[in-house]
PDB file of C-alpha atoms in Angstrom:
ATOM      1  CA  UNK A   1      -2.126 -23.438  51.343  1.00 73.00           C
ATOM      2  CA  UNK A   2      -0.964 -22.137  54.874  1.00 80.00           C
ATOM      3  CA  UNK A   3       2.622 -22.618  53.230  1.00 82.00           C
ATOM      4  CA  UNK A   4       2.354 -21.172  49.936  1.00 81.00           C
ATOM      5  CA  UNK A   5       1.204 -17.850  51.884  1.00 86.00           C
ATOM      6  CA  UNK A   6       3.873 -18.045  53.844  1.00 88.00           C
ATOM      7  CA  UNK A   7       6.177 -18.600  51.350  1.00 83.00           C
ATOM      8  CA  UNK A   8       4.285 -15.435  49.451  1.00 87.00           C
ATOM      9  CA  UNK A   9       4.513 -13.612  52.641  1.00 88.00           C
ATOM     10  CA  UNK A  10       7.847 -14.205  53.036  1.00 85.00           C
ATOM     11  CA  UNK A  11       9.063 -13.055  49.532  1.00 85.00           C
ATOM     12  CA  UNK A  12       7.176  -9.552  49.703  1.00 85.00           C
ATOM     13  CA  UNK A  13       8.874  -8.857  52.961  1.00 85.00           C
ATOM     14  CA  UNK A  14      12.443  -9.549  51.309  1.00 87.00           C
ATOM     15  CA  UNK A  15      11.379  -7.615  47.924  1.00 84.00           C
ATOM     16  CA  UNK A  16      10.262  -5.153  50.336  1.00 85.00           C
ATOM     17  CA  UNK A  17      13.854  -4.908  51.942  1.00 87.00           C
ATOM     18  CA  UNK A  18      15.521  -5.047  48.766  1.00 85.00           C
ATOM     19  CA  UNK A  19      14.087  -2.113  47.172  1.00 90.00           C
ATOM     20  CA  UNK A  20      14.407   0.051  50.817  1.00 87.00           C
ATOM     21  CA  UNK A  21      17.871  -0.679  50.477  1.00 88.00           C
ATOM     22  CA  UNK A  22      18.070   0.270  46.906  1.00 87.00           C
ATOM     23  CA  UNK A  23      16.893   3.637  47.787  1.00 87.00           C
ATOM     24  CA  UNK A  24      18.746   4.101  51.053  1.00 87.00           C
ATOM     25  CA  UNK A  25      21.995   3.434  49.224  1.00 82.00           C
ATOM     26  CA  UNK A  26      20.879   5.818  46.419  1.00 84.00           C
ATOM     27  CA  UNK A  27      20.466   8.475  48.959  1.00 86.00           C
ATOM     28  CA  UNK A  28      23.172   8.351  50.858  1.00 87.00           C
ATOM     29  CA  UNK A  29      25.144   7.926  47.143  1.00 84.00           C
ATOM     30  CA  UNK A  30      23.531  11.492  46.235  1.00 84.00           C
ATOM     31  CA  UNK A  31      24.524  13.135  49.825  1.00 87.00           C
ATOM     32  CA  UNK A  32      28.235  12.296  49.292  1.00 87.00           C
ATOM     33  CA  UNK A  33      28.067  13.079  45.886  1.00 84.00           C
ATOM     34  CA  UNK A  34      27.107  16.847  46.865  1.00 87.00           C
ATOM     35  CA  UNK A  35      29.226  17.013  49.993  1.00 89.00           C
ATOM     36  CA  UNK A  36      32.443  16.038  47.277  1.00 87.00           C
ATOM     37  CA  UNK A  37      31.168  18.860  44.759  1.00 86.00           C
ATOM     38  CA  UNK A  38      30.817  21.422  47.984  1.00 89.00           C
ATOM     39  CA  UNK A  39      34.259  20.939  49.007  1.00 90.00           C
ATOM     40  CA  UNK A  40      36.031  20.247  45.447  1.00 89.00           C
ATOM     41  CA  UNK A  41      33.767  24.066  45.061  1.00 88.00           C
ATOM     42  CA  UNK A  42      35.246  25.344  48.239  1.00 90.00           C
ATOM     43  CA  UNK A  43      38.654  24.112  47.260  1.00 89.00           C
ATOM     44  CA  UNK A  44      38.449  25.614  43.543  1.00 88.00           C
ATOM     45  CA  UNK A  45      37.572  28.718  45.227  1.00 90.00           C
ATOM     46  CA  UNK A  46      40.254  28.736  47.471  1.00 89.00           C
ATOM     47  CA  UNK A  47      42.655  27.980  44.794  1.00 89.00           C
ATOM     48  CA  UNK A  48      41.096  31.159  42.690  1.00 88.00           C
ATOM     49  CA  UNK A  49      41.405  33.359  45.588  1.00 89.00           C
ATOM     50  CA  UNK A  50      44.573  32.729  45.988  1.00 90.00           C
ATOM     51  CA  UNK A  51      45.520  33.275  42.636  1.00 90.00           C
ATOM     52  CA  UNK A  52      43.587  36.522  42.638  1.00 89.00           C
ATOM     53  CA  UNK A  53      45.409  37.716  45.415  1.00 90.00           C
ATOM     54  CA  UNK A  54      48.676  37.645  43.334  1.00 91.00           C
ATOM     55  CA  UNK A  55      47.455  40.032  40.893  1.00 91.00           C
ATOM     56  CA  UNK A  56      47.473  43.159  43.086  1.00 90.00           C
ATOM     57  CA  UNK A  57      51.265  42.817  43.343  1.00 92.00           C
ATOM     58  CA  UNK A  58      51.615  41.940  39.834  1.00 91.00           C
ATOM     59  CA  UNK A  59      49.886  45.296  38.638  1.00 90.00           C
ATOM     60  CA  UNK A  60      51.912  47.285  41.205  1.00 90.00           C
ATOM     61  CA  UNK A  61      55.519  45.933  39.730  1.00 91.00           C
ATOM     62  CA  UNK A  62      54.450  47.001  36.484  1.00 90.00           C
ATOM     63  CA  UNK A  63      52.116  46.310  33.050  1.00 91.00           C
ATOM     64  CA  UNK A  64      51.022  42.374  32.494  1.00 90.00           C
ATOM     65  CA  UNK A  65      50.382  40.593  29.487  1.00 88.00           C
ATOM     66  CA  UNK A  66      48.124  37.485  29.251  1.00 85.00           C
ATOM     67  CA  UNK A  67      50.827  35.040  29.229  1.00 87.00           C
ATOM     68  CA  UNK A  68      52.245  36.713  32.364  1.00 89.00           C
ATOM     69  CA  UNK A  69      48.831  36.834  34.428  1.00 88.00           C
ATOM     70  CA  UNK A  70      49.024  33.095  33.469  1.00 88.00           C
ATOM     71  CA  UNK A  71      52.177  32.277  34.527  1.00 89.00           C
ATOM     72  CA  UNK A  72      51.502  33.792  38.065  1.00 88.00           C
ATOM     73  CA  UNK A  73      48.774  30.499  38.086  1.00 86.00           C
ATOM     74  CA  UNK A  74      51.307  28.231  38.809  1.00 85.00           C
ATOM     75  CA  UNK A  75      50.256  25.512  41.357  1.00 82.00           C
ATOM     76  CA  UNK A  76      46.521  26.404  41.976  1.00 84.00           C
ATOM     77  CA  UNK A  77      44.041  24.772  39.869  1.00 84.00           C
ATOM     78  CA  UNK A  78      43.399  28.379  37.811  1.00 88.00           C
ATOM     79  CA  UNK A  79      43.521  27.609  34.063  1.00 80.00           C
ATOM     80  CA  UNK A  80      41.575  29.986  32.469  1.00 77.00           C
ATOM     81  CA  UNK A  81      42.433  33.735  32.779  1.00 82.00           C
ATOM     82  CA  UNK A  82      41.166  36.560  30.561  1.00 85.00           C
ATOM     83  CA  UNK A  83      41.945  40.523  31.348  1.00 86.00           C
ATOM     84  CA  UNK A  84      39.517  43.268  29.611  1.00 84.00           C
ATOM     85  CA  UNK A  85      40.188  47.160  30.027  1.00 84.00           C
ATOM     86  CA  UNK A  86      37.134  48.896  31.826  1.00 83.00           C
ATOM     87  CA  UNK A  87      38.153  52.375  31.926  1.00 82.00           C
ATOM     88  CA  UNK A  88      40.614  53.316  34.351  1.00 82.00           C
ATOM     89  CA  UNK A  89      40.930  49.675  35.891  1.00 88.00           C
ATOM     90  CA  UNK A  90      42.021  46.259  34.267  1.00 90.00           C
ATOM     91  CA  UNK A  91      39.617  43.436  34.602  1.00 89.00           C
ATOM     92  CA  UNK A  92      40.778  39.877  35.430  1.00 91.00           C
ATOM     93  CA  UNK A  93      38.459  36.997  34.449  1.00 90.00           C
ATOM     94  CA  UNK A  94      39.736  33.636  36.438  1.00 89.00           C
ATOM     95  CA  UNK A  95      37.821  29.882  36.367  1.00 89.00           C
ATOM     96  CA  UNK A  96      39.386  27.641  37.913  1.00 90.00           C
ATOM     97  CA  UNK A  97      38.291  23.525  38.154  1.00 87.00           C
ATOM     98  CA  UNK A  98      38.514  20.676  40.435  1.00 87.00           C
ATOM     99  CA  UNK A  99      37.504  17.232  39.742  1.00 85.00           C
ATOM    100  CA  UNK A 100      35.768  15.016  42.352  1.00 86.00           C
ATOM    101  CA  UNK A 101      34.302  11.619  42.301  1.00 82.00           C
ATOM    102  CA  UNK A 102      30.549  12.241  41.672  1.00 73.00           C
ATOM    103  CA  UNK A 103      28.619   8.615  41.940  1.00 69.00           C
ATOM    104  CA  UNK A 104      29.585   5.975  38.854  1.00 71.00           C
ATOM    105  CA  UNK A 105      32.237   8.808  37.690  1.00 76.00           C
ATOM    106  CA  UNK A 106      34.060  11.496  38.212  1.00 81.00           C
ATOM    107  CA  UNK A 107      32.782  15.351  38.222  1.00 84.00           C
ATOM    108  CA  UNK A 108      34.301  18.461  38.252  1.00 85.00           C
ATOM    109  CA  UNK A 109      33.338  21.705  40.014  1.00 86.00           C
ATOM    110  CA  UNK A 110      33.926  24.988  38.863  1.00 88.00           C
ATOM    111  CA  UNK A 111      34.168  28.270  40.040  1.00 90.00           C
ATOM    112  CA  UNK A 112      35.037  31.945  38.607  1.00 91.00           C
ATOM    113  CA  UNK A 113      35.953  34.564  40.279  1.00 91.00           C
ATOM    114  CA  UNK A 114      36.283  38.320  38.569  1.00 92.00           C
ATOM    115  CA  UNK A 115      39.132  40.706  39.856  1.00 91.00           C
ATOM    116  CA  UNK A 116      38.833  44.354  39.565  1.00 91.00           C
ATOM    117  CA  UNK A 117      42.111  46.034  39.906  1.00 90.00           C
ATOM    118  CA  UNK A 118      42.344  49.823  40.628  1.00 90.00           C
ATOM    119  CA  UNK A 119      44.200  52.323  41.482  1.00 87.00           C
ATOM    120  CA  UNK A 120      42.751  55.337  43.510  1.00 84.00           C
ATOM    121  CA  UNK A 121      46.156  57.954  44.247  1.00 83.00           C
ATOM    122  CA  UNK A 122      47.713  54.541  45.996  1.00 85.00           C
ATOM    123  CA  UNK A 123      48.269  51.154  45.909  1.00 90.00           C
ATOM    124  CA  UNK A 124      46.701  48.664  43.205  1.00 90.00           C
ATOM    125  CA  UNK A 125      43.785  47.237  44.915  1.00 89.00           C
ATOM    126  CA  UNK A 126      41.696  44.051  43.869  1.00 89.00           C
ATOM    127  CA  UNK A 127      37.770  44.054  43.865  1.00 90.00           C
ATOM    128  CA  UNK A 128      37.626  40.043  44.127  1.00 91.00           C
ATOM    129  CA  UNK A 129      33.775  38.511  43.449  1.00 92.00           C
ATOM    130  CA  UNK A 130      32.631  34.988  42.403  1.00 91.00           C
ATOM    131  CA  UNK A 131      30.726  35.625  39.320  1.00 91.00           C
ATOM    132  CA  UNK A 132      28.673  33.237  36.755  1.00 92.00           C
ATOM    133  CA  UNK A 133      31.272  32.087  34.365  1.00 87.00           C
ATOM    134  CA  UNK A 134      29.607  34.030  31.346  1.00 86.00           C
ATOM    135  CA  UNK A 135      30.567  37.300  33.218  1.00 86.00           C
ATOM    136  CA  UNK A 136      34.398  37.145  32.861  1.00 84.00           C
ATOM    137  CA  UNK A 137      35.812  38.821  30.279  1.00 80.00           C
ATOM    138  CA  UNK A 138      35.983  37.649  26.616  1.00 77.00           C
ATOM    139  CA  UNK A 139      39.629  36.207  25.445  1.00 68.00           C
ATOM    140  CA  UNK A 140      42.091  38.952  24.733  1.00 68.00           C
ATOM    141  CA  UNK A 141      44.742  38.480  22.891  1.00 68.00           C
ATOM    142  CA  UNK A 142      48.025  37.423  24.123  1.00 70.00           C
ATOM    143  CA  UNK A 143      50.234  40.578  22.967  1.00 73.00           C
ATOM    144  CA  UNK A 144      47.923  43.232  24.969  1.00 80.00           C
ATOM    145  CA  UNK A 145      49.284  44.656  27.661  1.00 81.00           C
ATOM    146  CA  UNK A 146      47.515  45.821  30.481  1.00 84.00           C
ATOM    147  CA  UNK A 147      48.081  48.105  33.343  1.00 83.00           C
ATOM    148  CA  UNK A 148      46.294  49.957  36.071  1.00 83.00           C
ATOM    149  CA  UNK A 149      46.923  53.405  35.939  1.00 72.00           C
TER     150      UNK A 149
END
Protein backbone atom coordinates (compact mmCIF):
# COMPACT_ATOMS: atom_id res chain seq x y z
CA UNK A 1 0.00 0.00 0.00
CA UNK A 2 3.02 2.27 1.12
CA UNK A 3 3.99 1.87 -2.71
CA UNK A 4 0.93 2.41 -4.53
CA UNK A 5 0.83 5.93 -2.59
CA UNK A 6 3.94 6.57 -3.55
CA UNK A 7 3.54 5.72 -6.86
CA UNK A 8 0.12 8.06 -6.62
CA UNK A 9 2.18 10.62 -4.98
CA UNK A 10 4.60 10.58 -7.39
CA UNK A 11 2.32 10.98 -10.50
CA UNK A 12 0.39 14.14 -9.05
CA UNK A 13 3.68 15.83 -8.49
CA UNK A 14 4.69 15.22 -12.30
CA UNK A 15 0.96 16.11 -13.56
CA UNK A 16 1.47 18.92 -11.34
CA UNK A 17 4.73 20.02 -13.26
CA UNK A 18 3.32 19.32 -16.49
CA UNK A 19 0.46 21.56 -16.43
CA UNK A 20 2.84 24.58 -14.60
CA UNK A 21 4.81 24.24 -17.54
CA UNK A 22 1.94 24.30 -19.88
CA UNK A 23 1.00 27.60 -18.56
CA UNK A 24 4.45 29.09 -18.11
CA UNK A 25 5.14 28.42 -21.78
CA UNK A 26 1.69 29.88 -22.67
CA UNK A 27 2.66 33.00 -20.94
CA UNK A 28 5.73 33.70 -21.96
CA UNK A 29 4.16 32.63 -25.74
CA UNK A 30 1.55 35.63 -25.15
CA UNK A 31 4.42 38.22 -23.88
CA UNK A 32 6.41 37.76 -27.13
CA UNK A 33 3.50 37.66 -29.06
CA UNK A 34 2.65 41.39 -27.88
CA UNK A 35 6.24 42.59 -27.71
CA UNK A 36 6.31 41.41 -31.87
CA UNK A 37 2.87 43.33 -32.48
CA UNK A 38 4.43 46.54 -30.39
CA UNK A 39 7.35 46.77 -32.51
CA UNK A 40 5.86 45.47 -36.02
CA UNK A 41 3.20 48.75 -34.61
CA UNK A 42 6.14 50.95 -33.95
CA UNK A 43 7.72 49.96 -37.21
CA UNK A 44 4.35 50.47 -39.34
CA UNK A 45 4.28 53.75 -37.77
CA UNK A 46 7.55 54.66 -38.57
CA UNK A 47 7.12 53.59 -42.06
CA UNK A 48 3.73 55.93 -42.21
CA UNK A 49 5.52 58.79 -40.83
CA UNK A 50 7.85 58.70 -43.10
CA UNK A 51 5.70 58.52 -45.88
CA UNK A 52 3.68 61.39 -44.48
CA UNK A 53 6.54 63.45 -44.33
CA UNK A 54 6.88 63.30 -48.19
CA UNK A 55 3.65 64.84 -48.77
CA UNK A 56 4.48 68.38 -47.62
CA UNK A 57 6.99 68.61 -50.49
CA UNK A 58 4.75 66.95 -52.82
CA UNK A 59 1.91 69.65 -52.30
CA UNK A 60 4.51 72.46 -52.48
CA UNK A 61 5.87 71.26 -56.19
CA UNK A 62 2.47 71.35 -57.32
CA UNK A 63 -1.33 69.55 -57.47
CA UNK A 64 -1.32 65.49 -56.75
CA UNK A 65 -3.50 62.96 -57.96
CA UNK A 66 -4.15 59.62 -56.15
CA UNK A 67 -1.91 57.61 -58.22
CA UNK A 68 0.85 60.17 -57.56
CA UNK A 69 0.40 60.36 -53.60
CA UNK A 70 0.80 56.55 -54.16
CA UNK A 71 3.68 56.43 -56.01
CA UNK A 72 5.57 58.67 -53.43
CA UNK A 73 4.89 55.16 -51.08
CA UNK A 74 7.54 53.48 -52.58
CA UNK A 75 9.62 51.36 -50.09
CA UNK A 76 7.66 51.89 -46.77
CA UNK A 77 5.05 49.48 -45.97
CA UNK A 78 2.12 52.36 -46.85
CA UNK A 79 -0.46 50.71 -49.15
CA UNK A 80 -3.47 52.36 -48.65
CA UNK A 81 -3.76 56.14 -49.32
CA UNK A 82 -6.97 58.15 -49.76
CA UNK A 83 -6.99 62.25 -50.09
CA UNK A 84 -10.49 64.15 -49.31
CA UNK A 85 -10.85 68.08 -49.77
CA UNK A 86 -11.74 69.79 -46.33
CA UNK A 87 -12.02 73.29 -47.24
CA UNK A 88 -8.98 75.11 -47.80
CA UNK A 89 -6.62 72.03 -46.97
CA UNK A 90 -6.29 68.49 -48.66
CA UNK A 91 -6.67 65.55 -46.41
CA UNK A 92 -4.38 62.48 -46.69
CA UNK A 93 -5.70 59.17 -45.29
CA UNK A 94 -2.52 56.60 -44.97
CA UNK A 95 -2.66 52.73 -43.31
CA UNK A 96 0.05 51.15 -43.54
CA UNK A 97 0.72 47.12 -42.34
CA UNK A 98 3.37 44.97 -41.03
CA UNK A 99 3.19 41.36 -40.48
CA UNK A 100 4.78 39.65 -37.43
CA UNK A 101 4.81 36.18 -36.13
CA UNK A 102 1.96 36.14 -33.53
CA UNK A 103 2.03 32.47 -31.67
CA UNK A 104 0.97 29.30 -34.16
CA UNK A 105 0.85 32.08 -37.11
CA UNK A 106 1.58 35.03 -38.38
CA UNK A 107 -0.21 38.57 -37.52
CA UNK A 108 -0.15 41.76 -38.86
CA UNK A 109 -0.26 45.18 -37.18
CA UNK A 110 -1.69 48.13 -38.48
CA UNK A 111 -1.55 51.61 -38.12
CA UNK A 112 -3.14 54.90 -39.84
CA UNK A 113 -2.05 57.94 -39.69
CA UNK A 114 -4.19 61.17 -41.14
CA UNK A 115 -2.19 64.15 -42.76
CA UNK A 116 -3.59 67.55 -42.86
CA UNK A 117 -1.87 69.67 -45.35
CA UNK A 118 -2.22 73.52 -45.28
CA UNK A 119 -1.17 76.37 -46.37
CA UNK A 120 -1.29 79.57 -44.13
CA UNK A 121 0.54 82.71 -46.53
CA UNK A 122 3.72 80.06 -46.58
CA UNK A 123 4.91 76.86 -46.93
CA UNK A 124 2.61 73.60 -47.17
CA UNK A 125 2.60 72.27 -43.76
CA UNK A 126 1.45 68.68 -42.57
CA UNK A 127 -0.85 68.17 -39.42
CA UNK A 128 0.37 64.37 -38.97
CA UNK A 129 -1.98 62.23 -36.23
CA UNK A 130 -2.49 58.44 -35.78
CA UNK A 131 -6.13 58.05 -36.12
CA UNK A 132 -8.64 54.86 -35.91
CA UNK A 133 -8.63 53.51 -39.36
CA UNK A 134 -12.44 54.42 -39.92
CA UNK A 135 -11.34 58.14 -39.72
CA UNK A 136 -9.33 58.40 -42.99
CA UNK A 137 -10.93 59.56 -45.74
CA UNK A 138 -13.31 57.56 -48.01
CA UNK A 139 -11.67 56.36 -51.57
CA UNK A 140 -11.53 59.14 -54.09
CA UNK A 141 -11.25 58.58 -57.29
CA UNK A 142 -8.10 58.29 -59.13
CA UNK A 143 -8.56 61.32 -61.73
CA UNK A 144 -9.11 64.06 -58.81
CA UNK A 145 -6.65 66.27 -58.35
CA UNK A 146 -5.85 67.85 -55.30
CA UNK A 147 -3.96 70.82 -54.15
CA UNK A 148 -3.43 73.04 -51.17
CA UNK A 149 -4.10 76.40 -51.91
Amino acid sequence: MKAVRWVMTGLAVLAALAIATVVVIAHRDRVETEERRVRAAAGAEASARTYAARLAPAFESGPQTVDSLEALAKGTAVHVVTAARKEASVQVGVMADVLYPGGWSSAQATVCLLAELSRNGGPVTAQVSVVPCLRIPAVTTRAETFSVG
